[in-house]
Amino acid sequence: MPVRTCLFCRQAIDKSLLVRFVSCGGALTADLEGREPGRGAYTCRSRVCIEGALKRKGAFSRALKTQLTMPETEWAERLIKDIGA
């Protein structure tokens, strides 16, 4: 299996254990199926890593090599609930 690095904790982990994020029209979106086209950025499925990466200024923009509109807090909370973190 491919290995990817978490944006927050920087651990190299099996890709299937991470959440993939992509830029969709300049907005950050979670690609839970792993099927969206384009460059992806990954975090662990833990609440700490997802929230930490979202709070770290420019982390997703650098990883995805594009300017992004960051989601609201409610979006992050729904995502964390959906993946069971």
PDB file of C-alpha atoms in Angstrom:
ATOM      1  CA  MET A   1       0.000   0.000   0.000  1.00  0.00           C
ATOM      2  CA  PRO A   2       1.130   3.560  -0.666  1.00  0.00           C
ATOM      3  CA  VAL A   3       2.344   5.621   2.276  1.00  0.00           C
ATOM      4  CA  ARG A   4       1.501   9.316   2.778  1.00  0.00           C
ATOM      5  CA  THR A   5       2.523  11.886   5.399  1.00  0.00           C
ATOM      6  CA  CYS A   6       0.025  13.574   7.729  1.00  0.00           C
ATOM      7  CA  LEU A   7       0.070  17.373   7.363  1.00  0.00           C
ATOM      8  CA  PHE A   8      -0.082  17.874  11.113  1.00  0.00           C
ATOM      9  CA  CYS A   9       1.837  15.140  12.960  1.00  0.00           C
ATOM     10  CA  ARG A  10       4.175  14.404   9.992  1.00  0.00           C
ATOM     11  CA  GLN A  11       3.959  10.624  10.484  1.00  0.00           C
ATOM     12  CA  ALA A  12       4.241   8.464   7.369  1.00  0.00           C
ATOM     13  CA  ILE A  13       1.165   6.212   7.441  1.00  0.00           C
ATOM     14  CA  ASP A  14      -0.612   3.850   5.060  1.00  0.00           C
ATOM     15  CA  LYS A  15      -2.793   5.908   2.710  1.00  0.00           C
ATOM     16  CA  SER A  16      -5.945   3.934   3.569  1.00  0.00           C
ATOM     17  CA  LEU A  17      -5.739   5.131   7.194  1.00  0.00           C
ATOM     18  CA  LEU A  18      -5.699   8.838   6.297  1.00  0.00           C
ATOM     19  CA  VAL A  19      -8.269  11.422   5.172  1.00  0.00           C
ATOM     20  CA  ARG A  20      -7.570  12.971   1.765  1.00  0.00           C
ATOM     21  CA  PHE A  21      -8.325  16.639   1.095  1.00  0.00           C
ATOM     22  CA  VAL A  22      -8.491  18.278  -2.340  1.00  0.00           C
ATOM     23  CA  SER A  23      -9.129  21.704  -3.795  1.00  0.00           C
ATOM     24  CA  CYS A  24     -12.488  21.890  -5.540  1.00  0.00           C
ATOM     25  CA  GLY A  25     -12.903  25.266  -7.217  1.00  0.00           C
ATOM     26  CA  GLY A  26     -10.574  26.885  -4.689  1.00  0.00           C
ATOM     27  CA  ALA A  27     -12.424  25.477  -1.668  1.00  0.00           C
ATOM     28  CA  LEU A  28     -10.976  22.803   0.589  1.00  0.00           C
ATOM     29  CA  THR A  29     -13.052  19.625   0.511  1.00  0.00           C
ATOM     30  CA  ALA A  30     -12.630  16.184   2.054  1.00  0.00           C
ATOM     31  CA  ASP A  31     -12.318  13.357  -0.458  1.00  0.00           C
ATOM     32  CA  LEU A  32     -13.539  10.481   1.703  1.00  0.00           C
ATOM     33  CA  GLU A  33     -13.786   8.110  -1.267  1.00  0.00           C
ATOM     34  CA  GLY A  34     -10.306   8.980  -2.555  1.00  0.00           C
ATOM     35  CA  ARG A  35     -11.602   9.415  -6.101  1.00  0.00           C
ATOM     36  CA  GLU A  36     -11.482  13.156  -6.736  1.00  0.00           C
ATOM     37  CA  PRO A  37      -8.981  14.220  -9.406  1.00  0.00           C
ATOM     38  CA  GLY A  38      -5.919  16.305  -8.687  1.00  0.00           C
ATOM     39  CA  ARG A  39      -3.368  16.768  -5.965  1.00  0.00           C
ATOM     40  CA  GLY A  40      -4.307  15.570  -2.499  1.00  0.00           C
ATOM     41  CA  ALA A  41      -3.212  16.454   1.021  1.00  0.00           C
ATOM     42  CA  TYR A  42      -3.586  13.991   3.877  1.00  0.00           C
ATOM     43  CA  THR A  43      -4.211  14.012   7.624  1.00  0.00           C
ATOM     44  CA  CYS A  44      -4.674  11.247  10.159  1.00  0.00           C
ATOM     45  CA  ARG A  45      -8.282  10.423  10.989  1.00  0.00           C
ATOM     46  CA  SER A  46      -7.840  11.814  14.498  1.00  0.00           C
ATOM     47  CA  ARG A  47      -9.586  14.960  15.703  1.00  0.00           C
ATOM     48  CA  VAL A  48      -6.240  16.408  16.834  1.00  0.00           C
ATOM     49  CA  CYS A  49      -4.606  16.078  13.411  1.00  0.00           C
ATOM     50  CA  ILE A  50      -7.589  17.345  11.408  1.00  0.00           C
ATOM     51  CA  GLU A  51      -8.135  20.377  13.643  1.00  0.00           C
ATOM     52  CA  GLY A  52      -4.403  21.043  13.887  1.00  0.00           C
ATOM     53  CA  ALA A  53      -3.912  20.967  10.124  1.00  0.00           C
ATOM     54  CA  LEU A  54      -6.914  23.260   9.576  1.00  0.00           C
ATOM     55  CA  LYS A  55      -5.535  25.748  12.121  1.00  0.00           C
ATOM     56  CA  ARG A  56      -1.959  25.658  10.804  1.00  0.00           C
ATOM     57  CA  LYS A  57      -1.747  28.713   8.568  1.00  0.00           C
ATOM     58  CA  GLY A  58      -1.131  27.840   4.924  1.00  0.00           C
ATOM     59  CA  ALA A  59      -0.637  24.097   5.468  1.00  0.00           C
ATOM     60  CA  PHE A  60      -3.249  23.001   2.931  1.00  0.00           C
ATOM     61  CA  SER A  61      -2.411  25.779   0.453  1.00  0.00           C
ATOM     62  CA  ARG A  62       1.242  24.703   0.431  1.00  0.00           C
ATOM     63  CA  ALA A  63       0.457  21.003   0.162  1.00  0.00           C
ATOM     64  CA  LEU A  64      -2.083  21.486  -2.630  1.00  0.00           C
ATOM     65  CA  LYS A  65      -0.039  24.251  -4.309  1.00  0.00           C
ATOM     66  CA  THR A  66      -3.037  26.563  -4.681  1.00  0.00           C
ATOM     67  CA  GLN A  67      -4.867  29.351  -2.849  1.00  0.00           C
ATOM     68  CA  LEU A  68      -7.788  28.001  -0.829  1.00  0.00           C
ATOM     69  CA  THR A  69     -10.940  29.196   0.858  1.00  0.00           C
ATOM     70  CA  MET A  70     -10.866  27.568   4.273  1.00  0.00           C
ATOM     71  CA  PRO A  71     -14.061  25.905   5.517  1.00  0.00           C
ATOM     72  CA  GLU A  72     -16.056  27.105   8.493  1.00  0.00           C
ATOM     73  CA  THR A  73     -15.778  25.474  11.896  1.00  0.00           C
ATOM     74  CA  GLU A  74     -19.133  23.711  11.412  1.00  0.00           C
ATOM     75  CA  TRP A  75     -17.778  21.960   8.310  1.00  0.00           C
ATOM     76  CA  ALA A  76     -14.797  20.651  10.247  1.00  0.00           C
ATOM     77  CA  GLU A  77     -17.019  19.433  13.084  1.00  0.00           C
ATOM     78  CA  ARG A  78     -19.300  17.560  10.638  1.00  0.00           C
ATOM     79  CA  LEU A  79     -16.289  15.971   8.955  1.00  0.00           C
ATOM     80  CA  ILE A  80     -14.838  14.825  12.269  1.00  0.00           C
ATOM     81  CA  LYS A  81     -18.214  13.352  13.250  1.00  0.00           C
ATOM     82  CA  ASP A  82     -18.626  11.629   9.843  1.00  0.00           C
ATOM     83  CA  ILE A  83     -15.296   9.837  10.037  1.00  0.00           C
ATOM     84  CA  GLY A  84     -15.714   8.983  13.698  1.00  0.00           C
ATOM     85  CA  ALA A  85     -12.605  10.771  14.949  1.00  0.00           C
TER      86      ALA A  85
END
